mmCIF file of N, CA and C in Angstrom:
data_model
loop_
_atom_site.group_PDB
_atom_site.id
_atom_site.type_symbol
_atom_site.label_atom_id
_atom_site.label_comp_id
_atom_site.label_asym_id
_atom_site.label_seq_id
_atom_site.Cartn_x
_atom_site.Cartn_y
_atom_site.Cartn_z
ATOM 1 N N UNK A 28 -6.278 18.100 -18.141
ATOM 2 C CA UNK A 28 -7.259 17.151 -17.640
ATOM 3 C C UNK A 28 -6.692 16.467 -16.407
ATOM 4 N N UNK A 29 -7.731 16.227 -15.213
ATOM 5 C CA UNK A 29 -6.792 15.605 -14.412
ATOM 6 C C UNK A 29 -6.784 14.204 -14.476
ATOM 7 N N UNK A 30 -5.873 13.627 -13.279
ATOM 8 C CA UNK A 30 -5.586 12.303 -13.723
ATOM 9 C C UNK A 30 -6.433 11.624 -12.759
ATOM 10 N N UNK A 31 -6.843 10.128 -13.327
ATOM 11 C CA UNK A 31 -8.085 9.903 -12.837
ATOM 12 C C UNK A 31 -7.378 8.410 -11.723
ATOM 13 N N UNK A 32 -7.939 8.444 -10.565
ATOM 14 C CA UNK A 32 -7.712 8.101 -9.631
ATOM 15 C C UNK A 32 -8.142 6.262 -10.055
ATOM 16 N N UNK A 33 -7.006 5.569 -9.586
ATOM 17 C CA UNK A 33 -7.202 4.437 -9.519
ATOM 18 C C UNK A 33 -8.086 3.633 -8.268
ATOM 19 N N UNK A 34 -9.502 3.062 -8.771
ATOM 20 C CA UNK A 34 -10.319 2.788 -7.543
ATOM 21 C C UNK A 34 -9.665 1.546 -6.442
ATOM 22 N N UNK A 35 -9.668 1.225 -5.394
ATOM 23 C CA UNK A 35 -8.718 0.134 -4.429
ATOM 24 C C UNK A 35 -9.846 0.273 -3.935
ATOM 25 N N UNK A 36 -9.948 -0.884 -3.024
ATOM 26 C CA UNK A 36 -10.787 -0.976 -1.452
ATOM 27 C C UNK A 36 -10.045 -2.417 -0.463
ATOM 28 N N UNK A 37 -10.210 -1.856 0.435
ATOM 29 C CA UNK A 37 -9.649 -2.497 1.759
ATOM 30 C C UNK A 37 -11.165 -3.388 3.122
ATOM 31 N N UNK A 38 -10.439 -4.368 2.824
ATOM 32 C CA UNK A 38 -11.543 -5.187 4.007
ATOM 33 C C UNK A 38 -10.691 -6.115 4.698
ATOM 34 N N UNK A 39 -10.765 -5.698 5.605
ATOM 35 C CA UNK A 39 -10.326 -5.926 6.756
ATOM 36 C C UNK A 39 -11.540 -6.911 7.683
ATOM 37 N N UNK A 40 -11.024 -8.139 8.434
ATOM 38 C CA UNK A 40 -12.228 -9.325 8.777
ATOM 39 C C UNK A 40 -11.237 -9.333 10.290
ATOM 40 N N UNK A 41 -11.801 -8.881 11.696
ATOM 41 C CA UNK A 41 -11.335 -9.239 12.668
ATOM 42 C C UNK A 41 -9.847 -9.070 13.219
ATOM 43 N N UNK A 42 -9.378 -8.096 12.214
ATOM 44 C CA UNK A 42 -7.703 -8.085 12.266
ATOM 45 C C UNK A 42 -7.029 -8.860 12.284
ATOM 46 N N UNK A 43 -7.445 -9.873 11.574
ATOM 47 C CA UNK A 43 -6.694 -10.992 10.996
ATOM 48 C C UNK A 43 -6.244 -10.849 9.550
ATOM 49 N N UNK A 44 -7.695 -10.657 9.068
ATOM 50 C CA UNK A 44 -7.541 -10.959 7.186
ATOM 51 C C UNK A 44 -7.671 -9.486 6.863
ATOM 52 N N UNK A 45 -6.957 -9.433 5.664
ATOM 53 C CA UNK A 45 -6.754 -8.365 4.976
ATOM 54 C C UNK A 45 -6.804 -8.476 3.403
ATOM 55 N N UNK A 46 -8.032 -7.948 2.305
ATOM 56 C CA UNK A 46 -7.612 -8.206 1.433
ATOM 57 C C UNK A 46 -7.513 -6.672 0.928
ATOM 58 N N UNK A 47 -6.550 -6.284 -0.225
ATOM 59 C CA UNK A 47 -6.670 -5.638 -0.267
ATOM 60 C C UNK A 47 -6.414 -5.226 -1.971
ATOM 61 N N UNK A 48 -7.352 -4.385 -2.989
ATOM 62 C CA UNK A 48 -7.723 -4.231 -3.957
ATOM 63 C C UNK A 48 -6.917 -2.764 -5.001
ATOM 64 N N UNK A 49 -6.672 -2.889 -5.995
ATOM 65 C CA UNK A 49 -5.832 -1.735 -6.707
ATOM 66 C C UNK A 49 -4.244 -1.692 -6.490
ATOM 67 N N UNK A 50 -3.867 -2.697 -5.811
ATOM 68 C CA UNK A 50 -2.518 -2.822 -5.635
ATOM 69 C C UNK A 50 -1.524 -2.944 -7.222
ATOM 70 N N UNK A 51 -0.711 -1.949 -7.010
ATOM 71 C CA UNK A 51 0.517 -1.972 -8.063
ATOM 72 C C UNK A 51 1.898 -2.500 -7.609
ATOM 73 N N UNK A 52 2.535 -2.337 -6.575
ATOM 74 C CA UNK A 52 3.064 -2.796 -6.516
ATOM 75 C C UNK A 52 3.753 -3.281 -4.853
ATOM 76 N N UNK A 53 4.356 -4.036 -4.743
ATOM 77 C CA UNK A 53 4.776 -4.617 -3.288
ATOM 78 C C UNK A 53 6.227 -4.133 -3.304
ATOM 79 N N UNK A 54 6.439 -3.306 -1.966
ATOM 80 C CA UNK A 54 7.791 -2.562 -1.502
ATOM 81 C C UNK A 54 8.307 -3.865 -1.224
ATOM 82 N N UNK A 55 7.933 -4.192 0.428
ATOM 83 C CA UNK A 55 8.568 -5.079 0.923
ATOM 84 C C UNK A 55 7.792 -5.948 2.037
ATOM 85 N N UNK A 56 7.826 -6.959 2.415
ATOM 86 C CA UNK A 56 7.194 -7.498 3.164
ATOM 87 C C UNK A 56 7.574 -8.360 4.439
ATOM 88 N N UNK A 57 7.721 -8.579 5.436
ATOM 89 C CA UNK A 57 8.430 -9.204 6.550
ATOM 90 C C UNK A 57 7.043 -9.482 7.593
ATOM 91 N N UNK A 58 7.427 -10.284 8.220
ATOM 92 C CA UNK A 58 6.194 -10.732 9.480
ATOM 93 C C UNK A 58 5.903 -9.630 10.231
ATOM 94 N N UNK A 59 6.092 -8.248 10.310
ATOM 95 C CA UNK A 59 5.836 -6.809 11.385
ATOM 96 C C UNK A 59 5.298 -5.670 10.439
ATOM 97 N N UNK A 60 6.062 -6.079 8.926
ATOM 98 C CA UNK A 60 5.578 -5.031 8.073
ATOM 99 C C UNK A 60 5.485 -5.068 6.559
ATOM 100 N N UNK A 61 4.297 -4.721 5.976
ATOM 101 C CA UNK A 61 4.525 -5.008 4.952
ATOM 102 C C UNK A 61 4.169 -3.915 3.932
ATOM 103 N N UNK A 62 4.790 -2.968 2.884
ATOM 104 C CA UNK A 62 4.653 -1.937 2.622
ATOM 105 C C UNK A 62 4.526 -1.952 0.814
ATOM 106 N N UNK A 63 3.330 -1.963 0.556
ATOM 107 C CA UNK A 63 2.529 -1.744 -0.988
ATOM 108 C C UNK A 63 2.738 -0.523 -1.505
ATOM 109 N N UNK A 64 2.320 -0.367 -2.715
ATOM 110 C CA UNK A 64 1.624 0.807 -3.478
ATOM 111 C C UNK A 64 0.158 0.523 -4.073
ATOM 112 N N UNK A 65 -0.850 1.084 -3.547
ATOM 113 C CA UNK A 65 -1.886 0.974 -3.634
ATOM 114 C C UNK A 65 -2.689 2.098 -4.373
ATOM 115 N N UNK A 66 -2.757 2.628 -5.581
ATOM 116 C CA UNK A 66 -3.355 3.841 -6.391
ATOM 117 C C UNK A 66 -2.946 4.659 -6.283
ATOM 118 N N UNK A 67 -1.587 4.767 -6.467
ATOM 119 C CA UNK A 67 -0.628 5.634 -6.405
ATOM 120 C C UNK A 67 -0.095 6.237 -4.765
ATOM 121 N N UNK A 68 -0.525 5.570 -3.978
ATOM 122 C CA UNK A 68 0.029 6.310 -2.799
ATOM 123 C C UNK A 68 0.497 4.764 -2.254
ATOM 124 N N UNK A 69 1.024 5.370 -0.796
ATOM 125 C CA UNK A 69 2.237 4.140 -0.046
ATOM 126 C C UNK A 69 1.330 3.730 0.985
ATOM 127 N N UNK A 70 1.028 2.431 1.050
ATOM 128 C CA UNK A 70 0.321 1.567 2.203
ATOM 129 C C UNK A 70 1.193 0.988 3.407
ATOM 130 N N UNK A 71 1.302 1.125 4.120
ATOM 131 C CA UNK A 71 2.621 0.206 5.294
ATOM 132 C C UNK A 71 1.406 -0.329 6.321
ATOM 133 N N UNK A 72 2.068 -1.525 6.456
ATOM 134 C CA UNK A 72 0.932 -2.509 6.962
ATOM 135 C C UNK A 72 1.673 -2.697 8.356
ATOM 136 N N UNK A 73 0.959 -2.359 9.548
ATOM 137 C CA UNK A 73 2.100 -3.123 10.393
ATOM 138 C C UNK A 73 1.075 -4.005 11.448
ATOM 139 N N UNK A 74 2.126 -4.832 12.305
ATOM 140 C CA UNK A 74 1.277 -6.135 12.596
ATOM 141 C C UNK A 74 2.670 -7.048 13.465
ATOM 142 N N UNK A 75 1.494 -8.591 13.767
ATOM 143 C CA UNK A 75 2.687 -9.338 13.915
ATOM 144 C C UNK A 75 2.441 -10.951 13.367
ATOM 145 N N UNK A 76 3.208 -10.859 13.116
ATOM 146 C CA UNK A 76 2.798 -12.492 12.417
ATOM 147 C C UNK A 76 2.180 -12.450 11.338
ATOM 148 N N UNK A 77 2.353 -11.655 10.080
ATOM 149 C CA UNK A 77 1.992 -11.476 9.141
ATOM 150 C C UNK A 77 2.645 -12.104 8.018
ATOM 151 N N UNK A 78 2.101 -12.992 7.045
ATOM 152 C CA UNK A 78 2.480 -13.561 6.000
ATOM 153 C C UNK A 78 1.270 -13.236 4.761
ATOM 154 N N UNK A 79 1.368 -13.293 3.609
ATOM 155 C CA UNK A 79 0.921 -13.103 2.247
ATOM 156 C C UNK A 79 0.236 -14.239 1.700
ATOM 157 N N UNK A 80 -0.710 -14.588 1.826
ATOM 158 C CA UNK A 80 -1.908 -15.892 1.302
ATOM 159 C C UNK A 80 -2.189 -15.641 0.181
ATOM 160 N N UNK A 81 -2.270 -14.426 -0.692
ATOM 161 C CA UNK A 81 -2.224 -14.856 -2.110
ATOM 162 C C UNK A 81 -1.970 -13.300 -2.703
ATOM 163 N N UNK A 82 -0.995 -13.547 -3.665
ATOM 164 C CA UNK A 82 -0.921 -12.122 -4.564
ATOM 165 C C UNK A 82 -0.697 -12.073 -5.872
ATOM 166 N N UNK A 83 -1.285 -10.803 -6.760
ATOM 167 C CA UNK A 83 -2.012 -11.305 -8.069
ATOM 168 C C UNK A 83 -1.289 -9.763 -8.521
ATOM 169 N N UNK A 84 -0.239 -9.242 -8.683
ATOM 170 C CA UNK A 84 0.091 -7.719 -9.195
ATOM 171 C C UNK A 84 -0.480 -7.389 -10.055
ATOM 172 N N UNK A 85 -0.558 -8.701 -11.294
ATOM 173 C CA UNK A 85 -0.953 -8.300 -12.633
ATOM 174 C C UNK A 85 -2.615 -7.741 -12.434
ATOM 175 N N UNK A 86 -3.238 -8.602 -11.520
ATOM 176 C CA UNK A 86 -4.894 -8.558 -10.946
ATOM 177 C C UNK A 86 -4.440 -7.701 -9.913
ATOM 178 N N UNK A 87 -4.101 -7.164 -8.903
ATOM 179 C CA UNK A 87 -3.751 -5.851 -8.680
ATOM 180 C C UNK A 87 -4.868 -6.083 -7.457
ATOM 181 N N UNK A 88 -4.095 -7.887 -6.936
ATOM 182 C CA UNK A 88 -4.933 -7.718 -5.268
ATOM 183 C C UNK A 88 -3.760 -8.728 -4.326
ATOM 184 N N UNK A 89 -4.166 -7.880 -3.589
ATOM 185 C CA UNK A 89 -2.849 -8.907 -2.131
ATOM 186 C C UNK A 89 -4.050 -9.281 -0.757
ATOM 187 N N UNK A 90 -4.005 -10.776 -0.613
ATOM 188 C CA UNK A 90 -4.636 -11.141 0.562
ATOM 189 C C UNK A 90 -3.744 -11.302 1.768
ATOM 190 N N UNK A 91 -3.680 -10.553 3.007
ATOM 191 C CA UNK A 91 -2.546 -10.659 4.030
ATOM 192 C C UNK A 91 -3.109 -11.560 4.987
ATOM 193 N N UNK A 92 -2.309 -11.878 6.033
ATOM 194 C CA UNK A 92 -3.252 -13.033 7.207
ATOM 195 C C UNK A 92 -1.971 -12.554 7.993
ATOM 196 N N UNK A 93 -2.643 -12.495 9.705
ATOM 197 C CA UNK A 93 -1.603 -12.437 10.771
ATOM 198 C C UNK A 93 -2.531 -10.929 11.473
ATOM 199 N N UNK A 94 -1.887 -10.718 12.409
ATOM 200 C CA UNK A 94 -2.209 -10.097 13.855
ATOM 201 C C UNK A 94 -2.421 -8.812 12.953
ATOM 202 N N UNK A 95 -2.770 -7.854 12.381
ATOM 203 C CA UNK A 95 -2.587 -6.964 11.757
ATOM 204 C C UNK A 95 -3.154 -4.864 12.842
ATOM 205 N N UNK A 96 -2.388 -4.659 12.919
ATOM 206 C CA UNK A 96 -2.510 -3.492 14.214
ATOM 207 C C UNK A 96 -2.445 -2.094 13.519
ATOM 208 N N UNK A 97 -2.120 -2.136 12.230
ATOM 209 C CA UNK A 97 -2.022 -0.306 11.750
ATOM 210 C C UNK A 97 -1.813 -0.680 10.046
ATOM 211 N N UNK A 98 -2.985 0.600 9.871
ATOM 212 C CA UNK A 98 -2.653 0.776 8.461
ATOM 213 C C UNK A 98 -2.503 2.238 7.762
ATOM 214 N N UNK A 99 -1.343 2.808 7.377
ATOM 215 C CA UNK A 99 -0.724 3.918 7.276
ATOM 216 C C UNK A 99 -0.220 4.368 5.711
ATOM 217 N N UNK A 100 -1.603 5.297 5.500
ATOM 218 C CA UNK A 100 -1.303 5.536 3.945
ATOM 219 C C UNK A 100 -0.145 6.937 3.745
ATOM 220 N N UNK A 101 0.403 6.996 3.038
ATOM 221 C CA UNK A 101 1.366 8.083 3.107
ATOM 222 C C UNK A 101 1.154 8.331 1.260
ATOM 223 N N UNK A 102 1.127 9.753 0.799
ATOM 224 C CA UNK A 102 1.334 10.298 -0.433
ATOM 225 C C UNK A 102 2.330 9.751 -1.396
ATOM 226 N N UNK A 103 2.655 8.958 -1.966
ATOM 227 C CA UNK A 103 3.297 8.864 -3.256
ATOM 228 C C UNK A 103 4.273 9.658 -3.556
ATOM 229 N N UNK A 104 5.523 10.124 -3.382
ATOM 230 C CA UNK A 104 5.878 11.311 -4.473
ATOM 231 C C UNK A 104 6.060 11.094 -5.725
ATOM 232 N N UNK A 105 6.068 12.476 -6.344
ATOM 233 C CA UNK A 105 6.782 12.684 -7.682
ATOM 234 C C UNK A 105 8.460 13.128 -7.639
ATOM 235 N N UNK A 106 9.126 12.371 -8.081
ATOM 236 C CA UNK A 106 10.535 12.770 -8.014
ATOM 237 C C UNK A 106 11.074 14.021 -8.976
ATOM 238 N N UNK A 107 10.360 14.554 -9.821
ATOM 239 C CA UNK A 107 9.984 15.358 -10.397
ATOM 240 C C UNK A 107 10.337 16.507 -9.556
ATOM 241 N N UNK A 108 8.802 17.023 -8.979
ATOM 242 C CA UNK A 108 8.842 17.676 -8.093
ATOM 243 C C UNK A 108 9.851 18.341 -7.429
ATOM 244 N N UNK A 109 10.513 17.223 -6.794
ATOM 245 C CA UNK A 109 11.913 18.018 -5.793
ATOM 246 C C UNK A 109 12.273 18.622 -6.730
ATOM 247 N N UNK A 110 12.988 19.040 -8.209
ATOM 248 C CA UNK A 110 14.143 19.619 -9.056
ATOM 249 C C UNK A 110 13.157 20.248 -9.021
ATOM 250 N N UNK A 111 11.897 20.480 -9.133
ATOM 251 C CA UNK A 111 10.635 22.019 -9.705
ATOM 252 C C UNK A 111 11.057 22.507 -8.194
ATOM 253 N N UNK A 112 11.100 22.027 -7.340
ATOM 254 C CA UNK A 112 10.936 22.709 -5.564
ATOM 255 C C UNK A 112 12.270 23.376 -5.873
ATOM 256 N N UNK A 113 13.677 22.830 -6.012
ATOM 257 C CA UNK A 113 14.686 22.824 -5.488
ATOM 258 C C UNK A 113 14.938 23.983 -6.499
ATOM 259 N N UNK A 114 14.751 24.257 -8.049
ATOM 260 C CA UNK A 114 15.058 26.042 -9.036
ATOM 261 C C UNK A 114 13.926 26.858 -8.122
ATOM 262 N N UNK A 115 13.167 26.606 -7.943
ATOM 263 C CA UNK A 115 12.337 28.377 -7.201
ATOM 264 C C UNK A 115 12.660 28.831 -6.151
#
């Protein structure tokens, strides 16, 4: 059976505000970048003057504020994987 996709959504107000929905967990965050896990894949936020106005992991939402210029989803891995890649 496959595995069923965790729903998120992203709204974005003027490139300022950012809220953003399905969040699991927060990498790291600094005023240029700030890098989530958002339904299983990797969010990197970049920007300037960016700080965190409210975050809820357990509620699984992060509101961002600041200059916000790129948003860059990248695949998740499975660490798994590499040892299945690395015997064939």
């Amino acid at each position: 059976m496959p595995e069923e996709t965790k729903k998120s959504e992203l709204k974005l107000v003027n490139r300022t505000n950012l809220s953003v929905t399905g969040l699991e967990k927060v990498i790291g965050a600094n005023e240029s970048r700030i890098c989530i896990v958002v339904s299983g894949c990797m969010l990197n936020i970049f920007g300037m003057g960016m700080h965190v106005d409210r975050l809820d992991v357990a509620g699984g939402f992060i509101d961002i504020a600041g200059q916000i210029n790129e948003l860059k989803y990248t695949a998740a891995r499975d660490k798994t994987n590499f040892f299945k890649r690395l015997v064939k």
